[in-house]
């Protein structure tokens, strides 16, 4: 069949593919430790589940306004005001079917052929394909491990051309867990204003932050910057609601209006029931979030300590999200790398077969020296998984 060129250039999601392979082995009875998944291992908090059940019984089962119910937008608006001192009107908010959908809508209305979009590496796997689906050009900007895999103002400046339309920033980061400080953002913000580009601030992990850090994004720095920033957030990670498919985009109203129009001709509104649950998530008790974050913080310490005990492995300490991005390049010389494979792919394959641990190869995130471990799994599985990896790597030495 002759398919459209647009889709032929797009690879399927690598993280979902690895998950499928791990699940296939699991179904055959193989005991796999899965460090591959990008979703919290907790259930959605009970007060939120109850709100959804109530919504069904109360008949909230019909179409809602395309861009989200006034009640849910109000809840989003209040959270941003209270938590970050940011004011967003309903016309500056679009609720979509997950954060991914929000980004897709934004890219479709903001980018076109000839535009360059800067993507610091390591990056979340979906950014480059989504930029390409909008006919624009993803420009990958490597960052350095010594800088905690964070983009510096100088690196940003060097990559901006007259074609640069936007920069995508993601803090806390998937896959590194790194968090930009206010000072680092101020330096980047200055370049953003000087050069007049837009920024897509993917803040989906904003609440999963450790060590008492306070979240900050570019929009919080000045009104001039806020006018150039699009914030992407959602319920998936903070409230363990990946299956409910609710994300929201905040930004200047002309783009939000256009993205709402696009959504009106594609998916229409996100689920009415999920939006009702979202009102409870944002307005109700945040205790469940606090306990999930405390558990992630414990696991971060544990998996980092265990991983750094493996000889030759280096890794910056993540400040948020639930990922670790250790550098395994010390082992690459000892690996059998098949034709067409990168070393991180060969290592991920070796670990799946030899250690029965699923981890995502770094090349998928634009950094081949590393693997991504998700620690959204139990304390016991973390201990088992890292021990198995250590033993499998010892075998390589022989
Ligand atoms: C960095 C980042 N942005 C956005 C998303 C989208 O999340 P969702 O579409 O599940 O709301 C994810 C999910 O993995 C992510 O890791």
mmCIF file of C-alpha atoms and ligand atoms in Angstrom:
data_model
loop_
_atom_site.group_PDB
_atom_site.id
_atom_site.type_symbol
_atom_site.label_atom_id
_atom_site.label_comp_id
_atom_site.label_asym_id
_atom_site.label_seq_id
_atom_site.Cartn_x
_atom_site.Cartn_y
_atom_site.Cartn_z
ATOM 1 C CA UNK A 1 0.000 0.000 0.000
ATOM 2 C CA UNK A 2 1.195 3.501 -0.803
ATOM 3 C CA UNK A 3 1.202 5.323 2.527
ATOM 4 C CA UNK A 4 1.723 9.040 2.988
ATOM 5 C CA UNK A 5 5.352 10.187 3.138
ATOM 6 C CA UNK A 6 4.532 11.996 6.363
ATOM 7 C CA UNK A 7 4.184 8.765 8.337
ATOM 8 C CA UNK A 8 6.918 6.756 6.616
ATOM 9 C CA UNK A 9 9.616 8.895 8.243
ATOM 10 C CA UNK A 10 8.240 8.357 11.757
ATOM 11 C CA UNK A 11 9.586 5.485 13.876
ATOM 12 C CA UNK A 12 7.229 3.781 16.345
ATOM 13 C CA UNK A 13 7.718 4.777 20.005
ATOM 14 C CA UNK A 14 10.908 2.984 21.140
ATOM 15 C CA UNK A 15 9.961 2.836 24.802
ATOM 16 C CA UNK A 16 6.631 1.203 23.984
ATOM 17 C CA UNK A 17 8.433 -1.301 21.700
ATOM 18 C CA UNK A 18 10.826 -2.339 24.468
ATOM 19 C CA UNK A 19 7.948 -2.690 26.873
ATOM 20 C CA UNK A 20 6.209 -4.985 24.379
ATOM 21 C CA UNK A 21 9.336 -7.186 24.116
ATOM 22 C CA UNK A 22 9.676 -7.391 27.917
ATOM 23 C CA UNK A 23 5.984 -8.267 28.257
ATOM 24 C CA UNK A 24 6.337 -10.949 25.591
ATOM 25 C CA UNK A 25 9.174 -12.605 27.570
ATOM 26 C CA UNK A 26 7.135 -12.253 30.763
ATOM 27 C CA UNK A 27 4.198 -14.005 29.109
ATOM 28 C CA UNK A 28 6.545 -16.909 28.356
ATOM 29 C CA UNK A 29 7.227 -17.221 32.072
ATOM 30 C CA UNK A 30 10.585 -15.381 32.119
ATOM 31 C CA UNK A 31 11.057 -13.320 35.314
ATOM 32 C CA UNK A 32 11.835 -9.882 33.900
ATOM 33 C CA UNK A 33 12.692 -6.825 35.997
ATOM 34 C CA UNK A 34 11.176 -3.984 34.040
ATOM 35 C CA UNK A 35 13.113 -0.716 34.275
ATOM 36 C CA UNK A 36 11.603 0.292 30.932
ATOM 37 C CA UNK A 37 8.221 1.735 31.823
ATOM 38 C CA UNK A 38 7.525 5.466 31.967
ATOM 39 C CA UNK A 39 4.560 5.433 34.317
ATOM 40 C CA UNK A 40 4.118 5.478 38.103
ATOM 41 C CA UNK A 41 3.549 2.014 39.575
ATOM 42 C CA UNK A 42 0.957 3.383 42.014
ATOM 43 C CA UNK A 43 -2.820 3.224 41.674
ATOM 44 C CA UNK A 44 -4.691 6.467 41.067
ATOM 45 C CA UNK A 45 -5.538 7.887 44.539
ATOM 46 C CA UNK A 46 -8.909 6.774 45.855
ATOM 47 C CA UNK A 47 -10.530 10.220 46.143
ATOM 48 C CA UNK A 48 -9.905 10.699 42.395
ATOM 49 C CA UNK A 49 -11.300 7.278 41.469
ATOM 50 C CA UNK A 50 -14.386 7.973 43.589
ATOM 51 C CA UNK A 51 -14.906 11.315 41.848
ATOM 52 C CA UNK A 52 -14.911 9.536 38.477
ATOM 53 C CA UNK A 53 -17.466 6.987 39.648
ATOM 54 C CA UNK A 54 -19.629 9.801 40.975
ATOM 55 C CA UNK A 55 -19.323 11.607 37.643
ATOM 56 C CA UNK A 56 -20.723 8.577 35.825
ATOM 57 C CA UNK A 57 -23.633 8.223 38.256
ATOM 58 C CA UNK A 58 -24.391 11.926 38.028
ATOM 59 C CA UNK A 59 -24.591 11.721 34.238
ATOM 60 C CA UNK A 60 -21.407 13.562 33.218
ATOM 61 C CA UNK A 61 -21.150 11.284 30.249
ATOM 62 C CA UNK A 62 -21.660 13.623 27.304
ATOM 63 C CA UNK A 63 -19.567 15.889 25.110
ATOM 64 C CA UNK A 64 -17.972 18.765 26.967
ATOM 65 C CA UNK A 65 -16.679 22.024 25.458
ATOM 66 C CA UNK A 66 -13.876 21.043 23.038
ATOM 67 C CA UNK A 67 -11.010 22.571 25.033
ATOM 68 C CA UNK A 68 -12.169 21.403 28.466
ATOM 69 C CA UNK A 69 -14.964 22.162 30.949
ATOM 70 C CA UNK A 70 -15.033 25.587 32.623
ATOM 71 C CA UNK A 71 -14.863 23.801 36.003
ATOM 72 C CA UNK A 72 -11.664 21.918 35.106
ATOM 73 C CA UNK A 73 -10.003 24.943 33.497
ATOM 74 C CA UNK A 74 -10.828 26.884 36.657
ATOM 75 C CA UNK A 75 -9.119 24.171 38.761
ATOM 76 C CA UNK A 76 -6.033 24.275 36.507
ATOM 77 C CA UNK A 77 -5.947 28.052 36.646
ATOM 78 C CA UNK A 78 -6.185 28.060 40.451
ATOM 79 C CA UNK A 79 -3.362 25.518 40.832
ATOM 80 C CA UNK A 80 -0.996 27.572 38.678
ATOM 81 C CA UNK A 81 -1.911 30.732 40.575
ATOM 82 C CA UNK A 82 -1.476 29.180 44.009
ATOM 83 C CA UNK A 83 1.538 27.027 43.269
ATOM 84 C CA UNK A 84 3.534 29.258 40.930
ATOM 85 C CA UNK A 85 1.951 32.723 40.987
ATOM 86 C CA UNK A 86 1.096 32.368 37.294
ATOM 87 C CA UNK A 87 -2.170 33.787 35.956
ATOM 88 C CA UNK A 88 -3.855 31.976 33.072
ATOM 89 C CA UNK A 89 -7.366 32.784 31.820
ATOM 90 C CA UNK A 90 -9.626 30.009 30.430
ATOM 91 C CA UNK A 91 -8.808 31.232 26.895
ATOM 92 C CA UNK A 92 -5.136 30.530 27.610
ATOM 93 C CA UNK A 93 -5.755 26.876 28.556
ATOM 94 C CA UNK A 94 -6.431 23.844 26.344
ATOM 95 C CA UNK A 95 -7.247 20.462 27.872
ATOM 96 C CA UNK A 96 -6.311 17.534 25.632
ATOM 97 C CA UNK A 97 -6.253 13.728 25.659
ATOM 98 C CA UNK A 98 -2.931 13.453 27.522
ATOM 99 C CA UNK A 99 0.173 15.600 27.554
ATOM 100 C CA UNK A 100 1.330 14.033 24.309
ATOM 101 C CA UNK A 101 -1.813 15.211 22.573
ATOM 102 C CA UNK A 102 -1.361 18.716 23.948
ATOM 103 C CA UNK A 103 2.153 18.873 22.498
ATOM 104 C CA UNK A 104 1.010 17.445 19.182
ATOM 105 C CA UNK A 105 -1.723 20.077 18.881
ATOM 106 C CA UNK A 106 0.695 22.862 19.751
ATOM 107 C CA UNK A 107 3.361 21.735 17.274
ATOM 108 C CA UNK A 108 0.775 21.518 14.494
ATOM 109 C CA UNK A 109 -0.330 25.120 14.984
ATOM 110 C CA UNK A 110 3.073 26.644 15.795
ATOM 111 C CA UNK A 111 5.486 24.955 13.373
ATOM 112 C CA UNK A 112 5.678 24.598 9.619
ATOM 113 C CA UNK A 113 8.120 23.745 6.864
ATOM 114 C CA UNK A 114 11.345 25.724 7.183
ATOM 115 C CA UNK A 115 11.121 26.094 10.970
ATOM 116 C CA UNK A 116 13.889 24.716 13.162
ATOM 117 C CA UNK A 117 13.077 23.477 16.634
ATOM 118 C CA UNK A 118 15.921 23.081 19.128
ATOM 119 C CA UNK A 119 15.834 19.898 21.184
ATOM 120 C CA UNK A 120 18.546 19.503 23.838
ATOM 121 C CA UNK A 121 19.763 15.897 24.081
ATOM 122 C CA UNK A 122 19.122 13.712 26.008
ATOM 123 C CA UNK A 123 15.475 14.326 25.047
ATOM 124 C CA UNK A 124 12.137 12.615 25.478
ATOM 125 C CA UNK A 125 11.731 10.252 22.517
ATOM 126 C CA UNK A 126 8.570 11.802 21.097
ATOM 127 C CA UNK A 127 9.855 15.345 20.473
ATOM 128 C CA UNK A 128 11.710 14.806 17.169
ATOM 129 C CA UNK A 129 8.960 12.740 15.469
ATOM 130 C CA UNK A 130 6.293 15.199 16.631
ATOM 131 C CA UNK A 131 8.278 18.123 15.211
ATOM 132 C CA UNK A 132 8.674 16.213 11.924
ATOM 133 C CA UNK A 133 4.940 15.528 11.788
ATOM 134 C CA UNK A 134 4.519 19.312 11.788
ATOM 135 C CA UNK A 135 6.857 19.496 8.716
ATOM 136 C CA UNK A 136 9.494 21.341 10.764
ATOM 137 C CA UNK A 137 13.119 20.307 11.375
ATOM 138 C CA UNK A 138 14.226 18.975 14.753
ATOM 139 C CA UNK A 139 17.713 20.298 15.600
ATOM 140 C CA UNK A 140 19.278 18.143 18.293
ATOM 141 C CA UNK A 141 21.628 20.067 20.595
ATOM 142 C CA UNK A 142 23.942 17.783 22.581
ATOM 143 C CA UNK A 143 24.551 18.657 26.242
ATOM 144 C CA UNK A 144 27.378 17.440 28.466
ATOM 145 C CA UNK A 145 27.227 14.996 31.347
ATOM 146 C CA UNK A 146 29.623 17.252 33.321
ATOM 147 C CA UNK A 147 26.902 19.950 33.142
ATOM 148 C CA UNK A 148 24.324 17.485 34.415
ATOM 149 C CA UNK A 149 23.028 17.080 30.843
ATOM 150 C CA UNK A 150 21.670 20.634 30.953
ATOM 151 C CA UNK A 151 21.776 23.130 28.127
ATOM 152 C CA UNK A 152 23.865 26.241 28.800
ATOM 153 C CA UNK A 153 23.033 29.715 27.554
ATOM 154 C CA UNK A 154 26.157 29.632 25.364
ATOM 155 C CA UNK A 155 25.176 26.298 23.761
ATOM 156 C CA UNK A 156 21.707 27.693 23.082
ATOM 157 C CA UNK A 157 23.045 30.888 21.544
ATOM 158 C CA UNK A 158 25.338 28.985 19.187
ATOM 159 C CA UNK A 159 22.508 26.913 17.761
ATOM 160 C CA UNK A 160 20.008 29.684 17.075
ATOM 161 C CA UNK A 161 19.643 30.602 13.399
ATOM 162 C CA UNK A 162 17.129 32.889 11.652
ATOM 163 C CA UNK A 163 15.029 29.740 11.139
ATOM 164 C CA UNK A 164 14.847 28.834 14.834
ATOM 165 C CA UNK A 165 11.245 29.028 15.973
ATOM 166 C CA UNK A 166 11.383 27.368 19.368
ATOM 167 C CA UNK A 167 13.308 25.510 22.030
ATOM 168 C CA UNK A 168 11.902 22.536 23.921
ATOM 169 C CA UNK A 169 12.848 22.370 27.587
ATOM 170 C CA UNK A 170 11.902 19.532 29.922
ATOM 171 C CA UNK A 171 12.641 19.883 33.621
ATOM 172 C CA UNK A 172 12.597 17.610 35.586
ATOM 173 C CA UNK A 173 13.806 15.639 32.599
ATOM 174 C CA UNK A 174 12.840 12.369 31.045
ATOM 175 C CA UNK A 175 15.313 10.573 30.658
ATOM 176 C CA UNK A 176 17.906 12.139 33.012
ATOM 177 C CA UNK A 177 15.818 13.361 35.976
ATOM 178 C CA UNK A 178 17.872 16.570 35.905
ATOM 179 C CA UNK A 179 16.308 19.837 37.090
ATOM 180 C CA UNK A 180 17.219 23.340 35.911
ATOM 181 C CA UNK A 181 17.929 25.863 38.664
ATOM 182 C CA UNK A 182 16.479 29.377 38.619
ATOM 183 C CA UNK A 183 19.927 30.751 37.791
ATOM 184 C CA UNK A 184 20.361 28.419 34.813
ATOM 185 C CA UNK A 185 16.892 29.347 33.560
ATOM 186 C CA UNK A 186 17.599 33.057 33.942
ATOM 187 C CA UNK A 187 20.623 32.697 31.672
ATOM 188 C CA UNK A 188 18.623 30.747 29.083
ATOM 189 C CA UNK A 189 15.725 33.207 29.390
ATOM 190 C CA UNK A 190 17.979 36.087 28.482
ATOM 191 C CA UNK A 191 18.934 34.378 25.202
ATOM 192 C CA UNK A 192 15.284 33.545 24.519
ATOM 193 C CA UNK A 193 14.339 37.228 24.814
ATOM 194 C CA UNK A 194 17.376 38.464 22.882
ATOM 195 C CA UNK A 195 16.677 36.123 19.965
ATOM 196 C CA UNK A 196 12.887 36.244 20.119
ATOM 197 C CA UNK A 197 12.222 32.511 20.033
ATOM 198 C CA UNK A 198 9.414 30.543 21.716
ATOM 199 C CA UNK A 199 9.901 27.909 24.396
ATOM 200 C CA UNK A 200 7.869 24.782 24.952
ATOM 201 C CA UNK A 201 8.286 24.076 28.659
ATOM 202 C CA UNK A 202 7.349 20.454 29.248
ATOM 203 C CA UNK A 203 6.673 20.490 32.986
ATOM 204 C CA UNK A 204 4.874 17.157 33.238
ATOM 205 C CA UNK A 205 7.177 16.060 36.134
ATOM 206 C CA UNK A 206 6.983 19.394 38.030
ATOM 207 C CA UNK A 207 5.576 17.851 41.200
ATOM 208 C CA UNK A 208 8.009 14.912 41.307
ATOM 209 C CA UNK A 209 10.844 16.903 42.777
ATOM 210 C CA UNK A 210 13.234 15.827 45.574
ATOM 211 C CA UNK A 211 15.442 17.334 48.285
ATOM 212 C CA UNK A 212 12.992 20.151 49.076
ATOM 213 C CA UNK A 213 13.634 21.846 45.710
ATOM 214 C CA UNK A 214 11.073 24.435 44.559
ATOM 215 C CA UNK A 215 9.898 24.102 40.968
ATOM 216 C CA UNK A 216 10.644 26.955 38.592
ATOM 217 C CA UNK A 217 10.051 27.414 34.871
ATOM 218 C CA UNK A 218 10.793 30.221 32.418
ATOM 219 C CA UNK A 219 7.267 31.650 32.528
ATOM 220 C CA UNK A 220 7.732 32.401 36.229
ATOM 221 C CA UNK A 221 10.754 34.635 35.604
ATOM 222 C CA UNK A 222 9.101 37.654 33.934
ATOM 223 C CA UNK A 223 5.945 38.706 32.047
ATOM 224 C CA UNK A 224 8.085 39.205 28.897
ATOM 225 C CA UNK A 225 9.207 35.597 29.084
ATOM 226 C CA UNK A 226 5.729 34.308 29.966
ATOM 227 C CA UNK A 227 4.477 35.729 26.646
ATOM 228 C CA UNK A 228 6.939 33.432 24.798
ATOM 229 C CA UNK A 229 6.405 30.237 26.823
ATOM 230 C CA UNK A 230 4.016 27.379 26.313
ATOM 231 C CA UNK A 231 3.616 25.182 29.383
ATOM 232 C CA UNK A 232 2.715 21.531 28.980
ATOM 233 C CA UNK A 233 1.468 19.686 32.021
ATOM 234 C CA UNK A 234 -1.081 17.011 32.904
ATOM 235 C CA UNK A 235 -2.394 14.456 35.353
ATOM 236 C CA UNK A 236 -0.510 11.377 34.129
ATOM 237 C CA UNK A 237 2.632 11.433 36.250
ATOM 238 C CA UNK A 238 1.720 13.521 39.329
ATOM 239 C CA UNK A 239 -1.489 11.665 40.097
ATOM 240 C CA UNK A 240 -0.633 8.243 38.627
ATOM 241 C CA UNK A 241 -3.307 8.750 35.948
ATOM 242 C CA UNK A 242 -1.566 7.656 32.748
ATOM 243 C CA UNK A 243 -4.618 5.753 31.503
ATOM 244 C CA UNK A 244 -7.066 8.624 32.047
ATOM 245 C CA UNK A 245 -5.519 10.693 29.245
ATOM 246 C CA UNK A 246 -5.614 14.265 30.465
ATOM 247 C CA UNK A 247 -2.986 16.848 29.623
ATOM 248 C CA UNK A 248 -3.143 20.628 29.437
ATOM 249 C CA UNK A 249 -1.401 23.317 27.517
ATOM 250 C CA UNK A 250 -1.090 26.897 28.748
ATOM 251 C CA UNK A 251 0.109 29.830 26.711
ATOM 252 C CA UNK A 252 -0.738 32.917 24.646
ATOM 253 C CA UNK A 253 -4.398 32.811 23.622
ATOM 254 C CA UNK A 254 -3.939 33.085 19.827
ATOM 255 C CA UNK A 255 -2.081 29.740 19.753
ATOM 256 C CA UNK A 256 -4.422 28.154 22.288
ATOM 257 C CA UNK A 257 -7.393 29.201 20.147
ATOM 258 C CA UNK A 258 -5.783 27.676 17.044
ATOM 259 C CA UNK A 259 -4.908 24.448 18.891
ATOM 260 C CA UNK A 260 -8.473 24.232 20.218
ATOM 261 C CA UNK A 261 -9.730 24.621 16.672
ATOM 262 C CA UNK A 262 -7.458 21.763 15.546
ATOM 263 C CA UNK A 263 -8.718 19.614 18.417
ATOM 264 C CA UNK A 264 -12.311 20.403 17.413
ATOM 265 C CA UNK A 265 -11.627 18.788 14.031
ATOM 266 C CA UNK A 266 -9.828 15.732 15.406
ATOM 267 C CA UNK A 267 -10.562 14.275 18.857
ATOM 268 C CA UNK A 268 -13.039 16.881 20.205
ATOM 269 C CA UNK A 269 -13.095 17.048 23.983
ATOM 270 C CA UNK A 270 -11.066 14.789 26.281
ATOM 271 C CA UNK A 271 -13.106 12.356 28.372
ATOM 272 C CA UNK A 272 -15.829 14.062 30.427
ATOM 273 C CA UNK A 273 -15.292 11.585 33.271
ATOM 274 C CA UNK A 274 -11.522 12.082 33.352
ATOM 275 C CA UNK A 275 -12.039 15.834 33.516
ATOM 276 C CA UNK A 276 -14.338 15.426 36.531
ATOM 277 C CA UNK A 277 -11.671 13.224 38.139
ATOM 278 C CA UNK A 278 -9.137 15.916 37.264
ATOM 279 C CA UNK A 279 -11.109 18.540 39.207
ATOM 280 C CA UNK A 280 -10.796 16.341 42.303
ATOM 281 C CA UNK A 281 -7.108 15.663 41.578
ATOM 282 C CA UNK A 282 -6.275 19.372 41.455
ATOM 283 C CA UNK A 283 -8.685 20.667 44.132
ATOM 284 C CA UNK A 284 -8.635 17.724 46.566
ATOM 285 C CA UNK A 285 -6.043 16.566 49.074
ATOM 286 C CA UNK A 286 -2.459 16.417 47.762
ATOM 287 C CA UNK A 287 -1.397 13.915 50.458
ATOM 288 C CA UNK A 288 -1.197 10.994 48.030
ATOM 289 C CA UNK A 289 1.153 13.008 45.786
ATOM 290 C CA UNK A 290 3.382 13.743 48.773
ATOM 291 C CA UNK A 291 3.647 10.072 49.705
ATOM 292 C CA UNK A 292 4.340 8.986 46.107
ATOM 293 C CA UNK A 293 7.089 11.597 45.813
ATOM 294 C CA UNK A 294 8.593 10.485 49.145
ATOM 295 C CA UNK A 295 8.708 6.910 47.875
ATOM 296 C CA UNK A 296 10.307 7.985 44.568
ATOM 297 C CA UNK A 297 12.916 9.942 46.525
ATOM 298 C CA UNK A 298 13.806 6.862 48.590
ATOM 299 C CA UNK A 299 14.127 4.781 45.437
ATOM 300 C CA UNK A 300 16.198 7.455 43.709
ATOM 301 C CA UNK A 301 18.755 7.261 46.521
ATOM 302 C CA UNK A 302 18.718 3.479 46.507
ATOM 303 C CA UNK A 303 19.004 2.868 42.766
ATOM 304 C CA UNK A 304 21.659 5.573 42.390
ATOM 305 C CA UNK A 305 23.799 4.093 45.194
ATOM 306 C CA UNK A 306 23.489 0.562 43.807
ATOM 307 C CA UNK A 307 24.192 1.632 40.228
ATOM 308 C CA UNK A 308 27.272 3.636 41.187
ATOM 309 C CA UNK A 309 28.636 0.515 42.910
ATOM 310 C CA UNK A 310 29.024 -1.067 39.469
ATOM 311 C CA UNK A 311 32.654 -0.489 38.446
ATOM 312 C CA UNK A 312 33.112 2.057 35.653
ATOM 313 C CA UNK A 313 29.547 3.438 35.762
ATOM 314 C CA UNK A 314 28.978 7.182 36.197
ATOM 315 C CA UNK A 315 25.698 9.038 36.681
ATOM 316 C CA UNK A 316 24.629 12.534 37.728
ATOM 317 C CA UNK A 317 22.202 12.618 40.675
ATOM 318 C CA UNK A 318 18.652 13.212 39.450
ATOM 319 C CA UNK A 319 16.627 15.891 41.224
ATOM 320 C CA UNK A 320 13.211 14.752 40.039
ATOM 321 C CA UNK A 321 11.010 12.513 37.838
ATOM 322 C CA UNK A 322 11.568 8.733 38.256
ATOM 323 C CA UNK A 323 14.442 7.983 35.910
ATOM 324 C CA UNK A 324 18.158 7.342 36.181
ATOM 325 C CA UNK A 325 20.428 7.784 33.156
ATOM 326 C CA UNK A 326 23.722 6.024 33.936
ATOM 327 C CA UNK A 327 26.687 6.004 31.595
ATOM 328 C CA UNK A 328 27.810 2.464 30.691
ATOM 329 C CA UNK A 329 30.297 3.357 27.973
ATOM 330 C CA UNK A 330 33.138 1.745 29.990
ATOM 331 C CA UNK A 331 31.657 -1.607 28.914
ATOM 332 C CA UNK A 332 31.116 -0.870 25.233
ATOM 333 C CA UNK A 333 34.514 -2.215 24.152
ATOM 334 C CA UNK A 334 33.617 -5.625 25.591
ATOM 335 C CA UNK A 335 30.208 -5.943 23.923
ATOM 336 C CA UNK A 336 29.280 -7.738 20.722
ATOM 337 C CA UNK A 337 27.586 -5.025 18.686
ATOM 338 C CA UNK A 338 25.601 -6.362 15.714
ATOM 339 C CA UNK A 339 25.494 -4.578 12.398
ATOM 340 C CA UNK A 340 22.911 -1.800 12.440
ATOM 341 C CA UNK A 341 22.997 -1.616 16.234
ATOM 342 C CA UNK A 342 24.454 1.106 18.433
ATOM 343 C CA UNK A 343 26.389 0.073 21.577
ATOM 344 C CA UNK A 344 23.550 1.149 23.900
ATOM 345 C CA UNK A 345 21.121 -1.000 21.900
ATOM 346 C CA UNK A 346 23.530 -3.942 22.093
ATOM 347 C CA UNK A 347 23.866 -3.438 25.863
ATOM 348 C CA UNK A 348 20.079 -3.205 26.377
ATOM 349 C CA UNK A 349 19.651 -6.421 24.374
ATOM 350 C CA UNK A 350 22.434 -8.162 26.333
ATOM 351 C CA UNK A 351 20.880 -7.110 29.654
ATOM 352 C CA UNK A 352 17.421 -8.265 28.606
ATOM 353 C CA UNK A 353 18.751 -11.686 27.618
ATOM 354 C CA UNK A 354 21.510 -12.202 30.214
ATOM 355 C CA UNK A 355 20.243 -10.242 33.250
ATOM 356 C CA UNK A 356 16.529 -10.409 32.424
ATOM 357 C CA UNK A 357 16.300 -6.668 33.000
ATOM 358 C CA UNK A 358 14.553 -4.327 30.553
ATOM 359 C CA UNK A 359 16.131 -0.870 30.218
ATOM 360 C CA UNK A 360 15.825 1.613 27.361
ATOM 361 C CA UNK A 361 18.939 2.199 25.194
ATOM 362 C CA UNK A 362 20.209 5.764 25.357
ATOM 363 C CA UNK A 363 20.397 6.235 21.601
ATOM 364 C CA UNK A 364 16.598 6.593 21.632
ATOM 365 C CA UNK A 365 17.090 9.745 23.718
ATOM 366 C CA UNK A 366 20.008 11.043 21.654
ATOM 367 C CA UNK A 367 22.812 9.920 24.037
ATOM 368 C CA UNK A 368 24.302 6.539 23.215
ATOM 369 C CA UNK A 369 26.631 6.297 26.236
ATOM 370 C CA UNK A 370 23.724 5.722 28.607
ATOM 371 C CA UNK A 371 20.738 3.530 29.401
ATOM 372 C CA UNK A 372 17.533 4.790 30.959
ATOM 373 C CA UNK A 373 16.286 3.039 34.109
ATOM 374 C CA UNK A 374 12.801 3.846 35.328
ATOM 375 C CA UNK A 375 12.479 3.240 39.068
ATOM 376 C CA UNK A 376 8.701 3.233 38.972
ATOM 377 C CA UNK A 377 8.885 -0.286 40.351
ATOM 378 C CA UNK A 378 9.129 -1.791 43.859
ATOM 379 C CA UNK A 379 12.144 -1.488 46.164
ATOM 380 C CA UNK A 380 12.643 -5.248 45.938
ATOM 381 C CA UNK A 381 12.655 -5.232 42.101
ATOM 382 C CA UNK A 382 15.142 -2.351 42.068
ATOM 383 C CA UNK A 383 17.561 -4.318 44.270
ATOM 384 C CA UNK A 384 17.134 -7.484 42.175
ATOM 385 C CA UNK A 385 17.479 -5.634 38.868
ATOM 386 C CA UNK A 386 20.688 -3.764 39.670
ATOM 387 C CA UNK A 387 22.283 -6.883 41.199
ATOM 388 C CA UNK A 388 21.492 -8.826 38.041
ATOM 389 C CA UNK A 389 22.952 -6.079 35.853
ATOM 390 C CA UNK A 390 26.139 -6.011 37.907
ATOM 391 C CA UNK A 391 26.544 -9.785 37.589
ATOM 392 C CA UNK A 392 25.858 -9.743 33.844
ATOM 393 C CA UNK A 393 28.472 -7.015 33.336
ATOM 394 C CA UNK A 394 31.029 -9.011 35.371
ATOM 395 C CA UNK A 395 30.547 -11.850 32.882
ATOM 396 C CA UNK A 396 31.490 -9.473 30.062
ATOM 397 C CA UNK A 397 34.850 -8.906 31.718
ATOM 398 C CA UNK A 398 35.788 -12.559 31.292
HETATM 399 C C1 LIG B 1 8.668 14.313 29.095
HETATM 400 C C2 LIG B 1 7.277 13.862 28.846
HETATM 401 N N1 LIG B 1 6.407 14.711 28.313
HETATM 402 C C3 LIG B 1 5.138 14.350 28.067
HETATM 403 C C4 LIG B 1 4.685 13.083 28.326
HETATM 404 C C5 LIG B 1 3.264 12.754 27.972
HETATM 405 O O1 LIG B 1 2.507 12.203 28.960
HETATM 406 P P1 LIG B 1 0.988 11.792 28.742
HETATM 407 O O2 LIG B 1 0.665 11.871 27.298
HETATM 408 O O3 LIG B 1 0.870 10.404 29.262
HETATM 409 O O4 LIG B 1 0.180 12.757 29.550
HETATM 410 C C6 LIG B 1 5.571 12.138 28.864
HETATM 411 C C7 LIG B 1 5.162 10.744 29.101
HETATM 412 O O5 LIG B 1 5.931 9.812 29.085
HETATM 413 C C8 LIG B 1 6.903 12.544 29.154
HETATM 414 O O6 LIG B 1 7.790 11.700 29.695
#
